[in-house]
Coordinates of C-alpha atoms in Angstrom, one line a residue:
X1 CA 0.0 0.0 0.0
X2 CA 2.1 2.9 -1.1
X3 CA 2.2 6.1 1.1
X4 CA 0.2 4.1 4.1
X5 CA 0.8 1.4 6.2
X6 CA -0.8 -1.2 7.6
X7 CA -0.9 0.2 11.4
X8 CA -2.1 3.6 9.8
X9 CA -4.6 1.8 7.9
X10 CA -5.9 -0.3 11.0
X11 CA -6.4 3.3 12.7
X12 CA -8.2 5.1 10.0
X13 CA -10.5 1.9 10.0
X14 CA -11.3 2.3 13.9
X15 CA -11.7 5.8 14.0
X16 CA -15.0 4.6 12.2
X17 CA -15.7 0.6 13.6
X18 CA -15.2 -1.2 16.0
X19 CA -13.5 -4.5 16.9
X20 CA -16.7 -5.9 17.0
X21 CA -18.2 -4.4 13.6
X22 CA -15.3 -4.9 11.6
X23 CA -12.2 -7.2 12.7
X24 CA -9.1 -7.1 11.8
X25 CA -6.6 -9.8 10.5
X26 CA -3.1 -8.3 10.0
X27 CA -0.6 -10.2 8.3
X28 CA 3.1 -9.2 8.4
X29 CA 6.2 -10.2 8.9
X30 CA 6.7 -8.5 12.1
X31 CA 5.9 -10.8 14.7
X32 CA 7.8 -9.2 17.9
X33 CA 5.7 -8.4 21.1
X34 CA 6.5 -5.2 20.9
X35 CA 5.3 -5.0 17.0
X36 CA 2.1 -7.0 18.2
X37 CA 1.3 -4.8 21.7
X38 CA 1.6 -1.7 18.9
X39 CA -1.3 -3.1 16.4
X40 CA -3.0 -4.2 19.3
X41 CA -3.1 -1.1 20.5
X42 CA -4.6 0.6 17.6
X43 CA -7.3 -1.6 17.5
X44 CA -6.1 -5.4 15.5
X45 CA -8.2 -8.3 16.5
X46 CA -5.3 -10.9 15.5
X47 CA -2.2 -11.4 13.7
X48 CA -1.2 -13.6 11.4
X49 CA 2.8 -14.0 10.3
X50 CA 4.5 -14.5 7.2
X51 CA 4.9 -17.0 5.8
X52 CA 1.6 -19.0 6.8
X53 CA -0.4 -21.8 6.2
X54 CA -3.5 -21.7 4.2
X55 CA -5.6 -23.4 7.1
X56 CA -4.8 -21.3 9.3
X57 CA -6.2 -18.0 7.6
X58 CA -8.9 -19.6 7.0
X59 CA -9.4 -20.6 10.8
X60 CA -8.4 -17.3 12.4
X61 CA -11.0 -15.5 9.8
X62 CA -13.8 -18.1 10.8
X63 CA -12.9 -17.6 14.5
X64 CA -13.4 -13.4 14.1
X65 CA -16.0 -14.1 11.5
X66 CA -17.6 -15.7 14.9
X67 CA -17.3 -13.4 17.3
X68 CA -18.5 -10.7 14.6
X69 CA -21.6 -12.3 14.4
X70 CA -22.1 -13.4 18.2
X71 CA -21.6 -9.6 18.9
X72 CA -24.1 -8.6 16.3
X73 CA -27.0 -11.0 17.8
X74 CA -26.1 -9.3 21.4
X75 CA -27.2 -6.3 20.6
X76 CA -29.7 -7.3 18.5
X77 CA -31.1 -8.7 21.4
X78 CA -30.4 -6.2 23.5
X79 CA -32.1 -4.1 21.4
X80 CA -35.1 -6.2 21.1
X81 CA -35.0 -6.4 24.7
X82 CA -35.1 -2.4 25.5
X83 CA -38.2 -2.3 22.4
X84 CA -39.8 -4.3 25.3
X85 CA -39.2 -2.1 28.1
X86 CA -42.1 0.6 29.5
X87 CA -42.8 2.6 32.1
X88 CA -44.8 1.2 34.5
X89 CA -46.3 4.2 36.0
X90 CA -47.5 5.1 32.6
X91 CA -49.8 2.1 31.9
X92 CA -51.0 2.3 35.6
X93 CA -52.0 6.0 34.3
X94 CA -53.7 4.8 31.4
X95 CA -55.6 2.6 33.0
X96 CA -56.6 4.5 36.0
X97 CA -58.0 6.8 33.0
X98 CA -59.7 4.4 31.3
X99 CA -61.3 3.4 34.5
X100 CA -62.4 6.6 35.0
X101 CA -63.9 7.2 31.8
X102 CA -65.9 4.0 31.9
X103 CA -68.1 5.8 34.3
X104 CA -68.0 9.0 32.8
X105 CA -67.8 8.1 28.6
X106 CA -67.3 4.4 28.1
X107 CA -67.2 4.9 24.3
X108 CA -63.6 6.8 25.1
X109 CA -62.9 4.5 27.6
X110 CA -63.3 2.1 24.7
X111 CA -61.1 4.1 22.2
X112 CA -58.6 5.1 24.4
X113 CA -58.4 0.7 25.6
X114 CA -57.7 0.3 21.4
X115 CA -54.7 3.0 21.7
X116 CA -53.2 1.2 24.5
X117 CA -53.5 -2.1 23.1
X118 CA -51.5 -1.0 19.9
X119 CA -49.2 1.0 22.2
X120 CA -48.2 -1.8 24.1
X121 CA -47.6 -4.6 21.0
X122 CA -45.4 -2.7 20.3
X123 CA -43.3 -2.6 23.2
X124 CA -43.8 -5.9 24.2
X125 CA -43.5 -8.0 20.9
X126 CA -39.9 -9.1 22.1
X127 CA -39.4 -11.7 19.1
X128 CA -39.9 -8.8 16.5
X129 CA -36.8 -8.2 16.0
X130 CA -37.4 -6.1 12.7
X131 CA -34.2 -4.1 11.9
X132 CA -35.9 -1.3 10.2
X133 CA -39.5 -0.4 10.0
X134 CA -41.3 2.4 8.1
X135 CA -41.6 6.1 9.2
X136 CA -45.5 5.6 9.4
X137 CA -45.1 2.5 11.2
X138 CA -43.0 4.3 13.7
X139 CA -45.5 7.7 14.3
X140 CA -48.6 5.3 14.4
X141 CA -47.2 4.0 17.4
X142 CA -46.6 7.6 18.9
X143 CA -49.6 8.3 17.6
X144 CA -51.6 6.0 20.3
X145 CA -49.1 7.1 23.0
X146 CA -50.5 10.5 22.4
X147 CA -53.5 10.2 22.2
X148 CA -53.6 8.5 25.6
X149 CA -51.8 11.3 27.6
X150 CA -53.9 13.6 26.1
X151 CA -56.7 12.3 28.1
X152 CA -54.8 12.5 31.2
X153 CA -53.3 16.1 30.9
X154 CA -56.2 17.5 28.2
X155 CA -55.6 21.1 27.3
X156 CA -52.3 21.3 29.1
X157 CA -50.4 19.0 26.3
X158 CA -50.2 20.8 23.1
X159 CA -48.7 18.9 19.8
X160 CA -47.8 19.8 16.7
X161 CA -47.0 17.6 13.8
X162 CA -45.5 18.5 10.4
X163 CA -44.5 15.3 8.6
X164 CA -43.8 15.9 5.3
X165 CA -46.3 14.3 2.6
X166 CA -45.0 11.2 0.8
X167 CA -41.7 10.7 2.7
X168 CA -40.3 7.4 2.6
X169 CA -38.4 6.3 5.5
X170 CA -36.6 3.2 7.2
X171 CA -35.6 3.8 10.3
X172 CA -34.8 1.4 12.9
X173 CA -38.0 0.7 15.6
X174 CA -38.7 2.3 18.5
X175 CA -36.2 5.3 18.2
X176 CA -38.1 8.2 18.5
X177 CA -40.9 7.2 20.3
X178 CA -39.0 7.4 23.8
X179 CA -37.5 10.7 22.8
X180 CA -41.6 11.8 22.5
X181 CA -42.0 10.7 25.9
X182 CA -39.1 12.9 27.4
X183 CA -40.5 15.9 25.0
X184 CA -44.1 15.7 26.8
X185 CA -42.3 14.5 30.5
X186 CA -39.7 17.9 30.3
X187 CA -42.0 20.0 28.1
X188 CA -44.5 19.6 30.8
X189 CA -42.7 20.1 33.9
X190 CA -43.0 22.7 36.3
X191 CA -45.3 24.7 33.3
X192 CA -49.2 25.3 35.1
X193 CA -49.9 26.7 31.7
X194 CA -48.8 23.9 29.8
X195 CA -46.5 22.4 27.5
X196 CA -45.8 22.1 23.5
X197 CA -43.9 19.5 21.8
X198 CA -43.2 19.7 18.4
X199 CA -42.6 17.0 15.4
X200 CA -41.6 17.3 12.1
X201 CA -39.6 15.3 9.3
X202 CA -38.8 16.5 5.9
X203 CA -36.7 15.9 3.3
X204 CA -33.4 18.1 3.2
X205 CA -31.4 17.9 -0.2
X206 CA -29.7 14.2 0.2
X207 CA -30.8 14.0 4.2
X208 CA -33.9 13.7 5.9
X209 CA -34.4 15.9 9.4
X210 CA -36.6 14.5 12.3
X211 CA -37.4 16.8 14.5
X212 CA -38.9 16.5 18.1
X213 CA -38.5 19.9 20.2
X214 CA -40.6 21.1 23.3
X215 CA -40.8 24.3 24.9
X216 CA -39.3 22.9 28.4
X217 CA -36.7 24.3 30.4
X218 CA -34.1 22.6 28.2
X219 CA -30.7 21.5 29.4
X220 CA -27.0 23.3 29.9
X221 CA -24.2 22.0 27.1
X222 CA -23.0 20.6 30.7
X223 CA -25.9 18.3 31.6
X224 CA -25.9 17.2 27.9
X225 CA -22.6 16.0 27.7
X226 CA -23.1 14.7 30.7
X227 CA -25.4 12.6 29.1
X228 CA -24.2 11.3 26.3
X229 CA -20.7 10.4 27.4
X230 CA -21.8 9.0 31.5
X231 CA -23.1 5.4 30.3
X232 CA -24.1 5.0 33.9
X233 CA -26.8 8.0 33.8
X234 CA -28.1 7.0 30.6
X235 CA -31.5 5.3 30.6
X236 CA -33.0 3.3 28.4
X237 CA -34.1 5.9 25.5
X238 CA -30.4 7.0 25.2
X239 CA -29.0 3.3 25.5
X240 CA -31.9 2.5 22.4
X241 CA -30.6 5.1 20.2
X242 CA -26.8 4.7 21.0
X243 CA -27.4 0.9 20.0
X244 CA -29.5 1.9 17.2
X245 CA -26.9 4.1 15.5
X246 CA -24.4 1.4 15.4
X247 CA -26.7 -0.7 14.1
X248 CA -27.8 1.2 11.4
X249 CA -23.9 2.2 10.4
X250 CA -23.1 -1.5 10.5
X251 CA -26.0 -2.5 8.4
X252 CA -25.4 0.4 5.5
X253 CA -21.4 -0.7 5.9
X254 CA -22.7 -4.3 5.1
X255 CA -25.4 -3.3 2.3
X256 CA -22.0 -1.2 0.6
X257 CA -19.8 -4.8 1.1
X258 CA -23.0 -6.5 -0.7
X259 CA -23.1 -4.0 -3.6
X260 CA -19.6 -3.9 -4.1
X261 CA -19.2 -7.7 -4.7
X262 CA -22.1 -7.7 -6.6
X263 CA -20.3 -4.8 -9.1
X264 CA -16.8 -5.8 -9.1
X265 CA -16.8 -9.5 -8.2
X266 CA -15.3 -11.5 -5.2
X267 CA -12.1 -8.8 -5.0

């Protein structure tokens, strides 16, 4: 490779996967611990020297190509597994509502006991482990989450959606719904006149925006990067979208791999 090595290569590879997404096999002809500790060190799953057998590429590559794919059904899983989770003050909210409006209006009661059932299939539909699901999909799900807090906090909860018409989407499930939730929980708070949450998606030149906003208190630049970078005061919404990016990164990596081959062949 003329003007790069190998180590430099490795690095410019990790700056954008992982060891997990994409392994490493080096093969060279340095094989002293020192020369290993360095490509370990910038992120090489294994090392293979020169001159070698042709078994034994093949095994190494099966063994990574192993752990690749035991990594990718973890957080598949995982993922599946925080698609599953909900807030169990909420559904004793709905239903304390719903109980309340049997007395009051049972045909809400009954509309608002529709809303909930969609709301919770799809939270707790753990074996749908769907990478990517539509944009509609995805907002008919907020859609029944909404319309059930809007019966709890009535005039107070103000929404606005602007979704652009004909936008076709894939996005991966469950992402935005929890960042709805926080919207209404912060937009909300400590406001006796009420809150406003916002959202809109639209088409951008080559990028499509989703936008959820609320007119809470907001956070500092502090508390943010607080955050994002404190995996021990994350909850689950910012755990579900951390593991969704990846995701979604390592599925358009493979897709490009797919296309590739499919252009220029097996090299």
């Amino acid at each position: 490779m003329p003007g790069i090595t190998g180590y430099e290569t490795c690095r410019s590879i990790r700056e954008r996967f992982s060891i997990f997404e994409l392994p490493i096999l080096m093969a060279t002809v340095k094989n002293e611990p020192e020369d290993l500790l360095s490509g370990f060190a910038i992120g090489a799953n294994d090392f293979l020297s020169k001159p070698f057998y042709t078994y034994e590429l093949k095994a190494r590559v099966r063994t990574l190509l192993d752990m690749k794919r035991s990594a990718e059904e973890a957080i598949h899983s995982e993922i599946a597994f925080l698609q599953a989770q909900i807030k169990l003050h909420f559904l004793y909210n709905a239903l304390n509502t719903i109980s309340s409006l049997c007395n009051t209006d049972s045909e809400k009661a009954g509309e608002i006991t529709v809303e909930l059932a969609h709301y919770l299939r799809s939270h707790f539909d753990f074996y749908n482990l769907e990478k990517f699901v539509s944009l509609q999909k995805e907002l008919s799900y907020i859609n029944s989450y909404l319309n059930i807090v809007k019966i709890r906090f009535g005039d107070r909860l103000q929404v606005e959606c602007d979704i652009m018409d004909d936008l076709v989407l894939q996005i991966p499930p469950l992402i935005l719904q929890p960042i709805v939730e926080n919207a209404i929980k912060h937009g909300l708070k400590d406001r006796r006149d009420g809150g406003l949450v916002k959202i809109a998606a639209f088409k951008d030149g080559m990028k499509t925006i989703i936008s959820i906003s609320d007119n809470g208190k907001g956070m500092s630049q502090e508390e943010i990067e607080s955050i994002l970078t404190n995996t021990k005061k994350s909850g689950v919404g910012i755990k579900k979208c951390k593991l969704a990016i990846k995701k979604d990164v390592r599925e358009r990596f493979n897709d490009g791999q797919r296309k590739r081959k499919r252009d220029y062949g097996d090299n």
